[in-house]
Structures are given as C-alpha cells and as structure tokens.
Amino acid sequence: NAGVTQTPKFQVLKTGQSMTLQCAQDMNHNSMYWYRQDPGMGLRLIYYSASEGTTDKGEVPNGYNVSRLNKREFSLRLESAAPSQTSVYFCASSEQAPGELFFGEGSRLTVL
Amino acid sequence: DQQVKQNSPSLSVQEGRISILNCDYTNSMFDYFLWYKKYPAEGPTFLISISSIKDKNEDGRFTVFLNKSAKHLSLHIVPSQPGDSAVYFCAASATGNQFYFGTGTSLTVIP
C-alpha cells in the first residue's frame, strides 16, 4: 500500500522557470492538501481540495496553482519560480475533515 | 502571526522517563488538534488527535491533554524510548480542512 506518493523528490530550478509537483493517493480519500515546510516556520498550508472538483486557498497560496485532476491526484504548479519558493513541499490526504492527515515523503525544491 | 506555538525548540529526556511536549494556540475557534512525529527526510506521521469535547485522549504510550481555558495542549510519552527521538509537531483546526502547525519540538531520548 503506497499511501501518498509525490514526484519528484528533488528539483532544482532557475528563477522564472515553471514546474509541477505531482501527488497521488491510493486510499480513496476525499480531501487532499499541499503544505510547505521552511526552517523555523512549521508546515504551512498552500492549497487544499475538499473533494474532487473543488480547490481552496490556504495560508500561503501566492505564486502557486493547483489542479485536482481526479479523486486520486492533486498537483501543485509554480508558474514562475522565485527563490522564496525554495522549500520542502508535502502533499497530504485525509478521508474526512477534520481527520488524520496522511503525508507523502516530501519534495525538496531549490530555486536559484 | 503564528496561531499555534511550540515554544521549546528542543527537549532531552532519559530513556524510560516521561517526555512532555507543549503546544499553545491563540484562536479560540480551534476545535480539533493533532500531533505528528517527523524523522529527517520523511513525511510527518500521525500520532494522536483530540477534539475540543474531550480533555484527554490516550493511545498506548501517548496521551494528549487539552486545556481549553488556557488554550494549551500537551503530549505525554511514557515511557520514552530512543526510537521516539524525532521532531514533534502539533496542529490545530477550526474548519476541519485548514490545519495550522506549530514550529516543532526536537525530542532526543538518551539511552
């Protein structure tokens, strides 16, 4: 049982480049989330999707877009990467809200 | 402004003793709380939760206490084991979907 799978695990970008982080869950969960973790800041919610076809902004949505492609997949896109977006990104899912969040292993992004 | 605070960045405890990790929050609307453990280069893993209708929840060696009037929760680990050495995050939610996380406490259990 894979749980929550994120790709890629590591990525280096130049300022202004774009990229998409992919996330898939195999637990048939309704809700999916994207968080970023920065030193001294804990995890902060970027966007979430309470159900297939819906997305909502979290704490720090600026500079990001998301797509809930289907119930399994939730992608995070950086259209024009900035050094401030250097971070570790975590995807998570939950069966219901509120409820336990299941996290992926993380994607480390560096923007030069 | 940080709505969930973990004021102790680190904690060291002897194996077999009790570990107490603390968490304070500012938003009185928070009604559901989670604790997570995180090892380096891994995603956070769920430990225990509590809703505001309770003041205590136990799961094996882990107990979470909630003091709503003080806006404070704590995680007790008894007995502490070396494998418990990790970073611990508390998280709180008012809406169910938007969880606010603390900055984490790094626990070291000394054999």
Short mmCIF file of C-alpha atoms in Angstrom, two decimals:
data_model
loop_
_atom_site.label_atom_id
_atom_site.label_comp_id
_atom_site.label_asym_id
_atom_site.label_seq_id
_atom_site.Cartn_x
_atom_site.Cartn_y
_atom_site.Cartn_z
CA ASN A 1 0.00 0.00 0.00
CA ALA A 2 1.83 3.11 -1.25
CA GLY A 3 -0.30 5.73 0.58
CA VAL A 4 0.63 9.21 -0.69
CA THR A 5 3.22 9.40 -3.46
CA GLN A 6 4.94 12.62 -4.52
CA THR A 7 7.15 13.25 -7.53
CA PRO A 8 9.77 14.46 -7.99
CA LYS A 9 11.60 14.08 -4.68
CA PHE A 10 14.24 16.66 -5.59
CA GLN A 11 14.25 19.51 -8.10
CA VAL A 12 16.49 22.48 -8.80
CA LEU A 13 15.04 25.36 -10.81
CA LYS A 14 16.26 28.70 -12.01
CA THR A 15 14.29 31.82 -11.18
CA GLY A 16 11.42 32.21 -13.62
CA GLN A 17 11.18 28.55 -14.62
CA SER A 18 7.96 26.62 -14.13
CA MET A 19 7.33 23.17 -12.79
CA THR A 20 4.59 20.91 -11.46
CA LEU A 21 4.72 18.75 -8.37
CA GLN A 22 2.62 15.64 -8.67
CA CYS A 23 0.78 13.88 -5.86
CA ALA A 24 -1.30 10.73 -5.89
CA GLN A 25 -3.03 8.82 -3.11
CA ASP A 26 -4.42 5.30 -3.22
CA MET A 27 -6.55 5.40 -0.06
CA ASN A 28 -9.72 6.73 -1.73
CA HIS A 29 -9.54 9.87 0.40
CA ASN A 30 -11.77 12.83 -0.35
CA SER A 31 -9.51 15.67 0.78
CA MET A 32 -6.01 16.49 -0.41
CA TYR A 33 -3.56 19.19 0.64
CA TRP A 34 -0.29 20.86 -0.27
CA TYR A 35 1.95 22.16 2.52
CA ARG A 36 5.37 23.73 2.54
CA GLN A 37 7.89 23.44 5.35
CA ASP A 38 10.51 26.10 5.94
CA PRO A 39 13.06 26.30 8.76
CA GLY A 40 11.52 27.81 11.89
CA MET A 41 8.07 28.07 10.28
CA GLY A 42 6.49 24.66 10.70
CA LEU A 43 4.19 23.45 7.93
CA ARG A 44 2.00 25.98 6.17
CA LEU A 45 -0.99 25.14 4.00
CA ILE A 46 -0.74 26.33 0.40
CA TYR A 47 -3.95 24.94 -1.14
CA TYR A 48 -6.38 22.18 -0.41
CA SER A 49 -9.11 20.27 -2.17
CA ALA A 50 -12.01 19.14 -0.01
CA SER A 51 -13.40 16.94 -2.76
CA GLU A 52 -12.89 16.16 -6.42
CA GLY A 53 -13.57 19.26 -8.47
CA THR A 54 -13.01 21.80 -5.68
CA THR A 55 -9.93 23.71 -4.56
CA ASP A 56 -9.40 26.40 -1.94
CA LYS A 57 -6.60 28.67 -0.83
CA GLY A 58 -4.72 28.04 2.35
CA GLU A 59 -2.36 30.26 4.33
CA VAL A 60 0.26 30.91 1.63
CA PRO A 61 -1.26 30.48 -1.86
CA ASN A 62 0.53 33.29 -3.72
CA GLY A 63 2.71 32.07 -6.58
CA TYR A 64 1.04 28.65 -6.81
CA ASN A 65 -1.78 27.00 -8.71
CA VAL A 66 -3.34 23.60 -8.13
CA SER A 67 -5.38 21.08 -10.04
CA ARG A 68 -7.47 18.26 -8.60
CA LEU A 69 -7.25 16.04 -11.66
CA ASN A 70 -9.42 13.29 -10.20
CA LYS A 71 -10.03 11.80 -6.77
CA ARG A 72 -6.52 10.30 -6.65
CA GLU A 73 -4.37 13.15 -7.96
CA PHE A 74 -3.66 16.70 -6.80
CA SER A 75 -0.91 18.69 -8.50
CA LEU A 76 0.86 21.90 -7.48
CA ARG A 77 2.24 24.22 -10.15
CA LEU A 78 4.77 27.00 -9.87
CA GLU A 79 4.34 29.18 -12.96
CA SER A 80 7.38 31.41 -12.41
CA ALA A 81 9.58 30.11 -9.62
CA ALA A 82 11.18 32.53 -7.16
CA PRO A 83 13.97 31.92 -4.60
CA SER A 84 11.36 32.45 -1.84
CA GLN A 85 9.71 29.23 -3.03
CA THR A 86 12.76 27.18 -2.04
CA SER A 87 11.24 24.78 0.44
CA VAL A 88 10.21 21.22 1.17
CA TYR A 89 6.73 20.51 -0.14
CA PHE A 90 4.43 17.91 1.36
CA CYS A 91 1.27 16.51 -0.09
CA ALA A 92 -1.30 15.02 2.29
CA SER A 93 -4.71 13.43 2.15
CA SER A 94 -7.49 12.70 4.60
CA GLU A 95 -10.62 10.61 4.48
CA GLN A 96 -12.73 13.28 6.12
CA ALA A 97 -12.34 16.73 7.64
CA PRO A 98 -11.41 17.04 10.40
CA GLY A 99 -9.33 13.95 10.44
CA GLU A 100 -5.89 12.46 10.34
CA LEU A 101 -3.68 13.74 7.54
CA PHE A 102 -1.56 11.19 5.72
CA PHE A 103 1.61 12.77 4.32
CA GLY A 104 3.87 11.91 1.44
CA GLU A 105 7.64 11.81 1.84
CA GLY A 106 8.14 15.35 0.58
CA SER A 107 9.66 17.10 -2.43
CA ARG A 108 12.71 19.30 -1.90
CA LEU A 109 12.70 22.25 -4.27
CA THR A 110 15.57 24.69 -4.68
CA VAL A 111 15.15 27.85 -6.76
CA LEU A 112 18.39 29.56 -7.72
CA ASP B 1 1.22 35.72 13.16
CA GLN B 2 1.76 32.21 14.48
CA GLN B 3 -1.56 30.81 15.72
CA VAL B 4 0.00 27.62 17.06
CA LYS B 5 3.19 27.87 19.06
CA GLN B 6 5.66 25.33 20.33
CA ASN B 7 7.96 27.39 22.48
CA SER B 8 10.52 24.69 23.20
CA PRO B 9 12.64 24.01 20.11
CA SER B 10 14.27 21.01 21.76
CA LEU B 11 13.91 18.58 24.65
CA SER B 12 16.19 15.84 26.00
CA VAL B 13 14.90 13.01 28.16
CA GLN B 14 16.39 9.84 29.58
CA GLU B 15 15.11 6.55 28.25
CA GLY B 16 12.25 5.24 30.37
CA ARG B 17 11.27 8.65 31.71
CA ILE B 18 8.31 10.80 30.68
CA SER B 19 8.55 13.23 27.75
CA ILE B 20 6.19 16.20 27.87
CA LEU B 21 5.82 18.31 24.74
CA ASN B 22 3.81 21.51 24.93
CA CYS B 23 1.76 23.49 22.45
CA ASP B 24 -0.15 26.77 22.82
CA TYR B 25 -2.70 28.29 20.48
CA THR B 26 -4.32 31.68 20.15
CA ASN B 27 -7.51 31.02 18.18
CA SER B 28 -10.40 30.05 20.49
CA MET B 29 -12.27 28.65 17.47
CA PHE B 30 -9.81 25.74 17.12
CA ASP B 31 -11.70 22.56 17.96
CA TYR B 32 -9.58 19.71 16.62
CA PHE B 33 -5.95 19.02 17.35
CA LEU B 34 -3.35 16.61 16.00
CA TRP B 35 0.17 15.55 16.99
CA TYR B 36 2.68 14.36 14.40
CA LYS B 37 6.16 12.87 14.57
CA LYS B 38 8.72 13.54 11.86
CA TYR B 39 12.02 11.87 11.13
CA PRO B 40 14.58 13.58 8.84
CA ALA B 41 13.87 13.23 5.11
CA GLU B 42 10.46 11.65 5.78
CA GLY B 43 6.92 12.95 5.84
CA PRO B 44 5.17 13.59 9.17
CA THR B 45 3.38 10.59 10.63
CA PHE B 46 0.22 10.85 12.71
CA LEU B 47 0.41 10.09 16.43
CA ILE B 48 -2.78 11.09 18.16
CA SER B 49 -5.69 13.50 17.93
CA ILE B 50 -8.14 15.19 20.29
CA SER B 51 -11.32 17.16 19.76
CA SER B 52 -12.43 20.02 21.95
CA ILE B 53 -15.21 17.97 23.51
CA LYS B 54 -12.55 15.97 25.36
CA ASP B 55 -9.74 16.96 27.67
CA LYS B 56 -7.70 13.78 27.34
CA ASN B 57 -7.04 11.09 24.78
CA GLU B 58 -4.79 8.05 25.21
CA ASP B 59 -3.20 5.67 22.73
CA GLY B 60 -0.66 3.30 24.18
CA ARG B 61 2.36 5.25 25.41
CA PHE B 62 0.95 8.53 24.06
CA THR B 63 -1.52 10.77 25.88
CA VAL B 64 -2.69 14.18 24.76
CA PHE B 65 -4.17 16.65 27.24
CA LEU B 66 -6.23 19.67 26.22
CA ASN B 67 -6.83 22.69 28.45
CA LYS B 68 -9.27 24.85 26.52
CA SER B 69 -9.36 27.70 29.02
CA ALA B 70 -5.59 28.03 28.82
CA LYS B 71 -5.52 27.30 25.07
CA HIS B 72 -2.85 24.72 25.77
CA LEU B 73 -2.27 21.12 24.85
CA SER B 74 0.46 18.72 25.75
CA LEU B 75 1.68 15.34 24.56
CA HIS B 76 2.98 12.89 27.15
CA ILE B 77 5.12 9.93 26.10
CA VAL B 78 5.60 7.28 28.78
CA PRO B 79 7.98 5.53 28.86
CA SER B 80 10.21 7.34 26.39
CA GLN B 81 12.26 5.17 24.03
CA PRO B 82 15.26 6.01 21.83
CA GLY B 83 13.11 5.43 18.74
CA ASP B 84 10.92 8.34 19.87
CA SER B 85 13.73 10.75 19.00
CA ALA B 86 12.23 12.93 16.28
CA VAL B 87 10.63 16.32 15.69
CA TYR B 88 7.09 16.60 17.05
CA PHE B 89 4.51 18.98 15.58
CA CYS B 90 1.15 19.95 16.97
CA ALA B 91 -1.59 21.18 14.63
CA ALA B 92 -4.97 22.81 15.17
CA SER B 93 -8.04 23.37 13.04
CA ALA B 94 -11.28 25.33 13.26
CA THR B 95 -12.78 24.42 9.91
CA GLY B 96 -11.62 20.86 9.60
CA ASN B 97 -9.69 21.41 6.39
CA GLN B 98 -7.21 24.12 7.32
CA PHE B 99 -4.73 22.90 9.92
CA TYR B 100 -2.23 25.31 11.45
CA PHE B 101 1.03 23.72 12.54
CA GLY B 102 3.47 24.69 15.25
CA THR B 103 7.18 25.05 14.53
CA GLY B 104 8.05 21.72 16.12
CA THR B 105 9.99 20.41 19.12
CA SER B 106 13.00 18.18 18.57
CA LEU B 107 12.94 15.35 21.13
CA THR B 108 16.09 13.40 21.95
CA VAL B 109 15.72 10.30 24.11
CA ILE B 110 19.04 9.39 25.67
CA PRO B 111 19.69 5.65 26.13
#
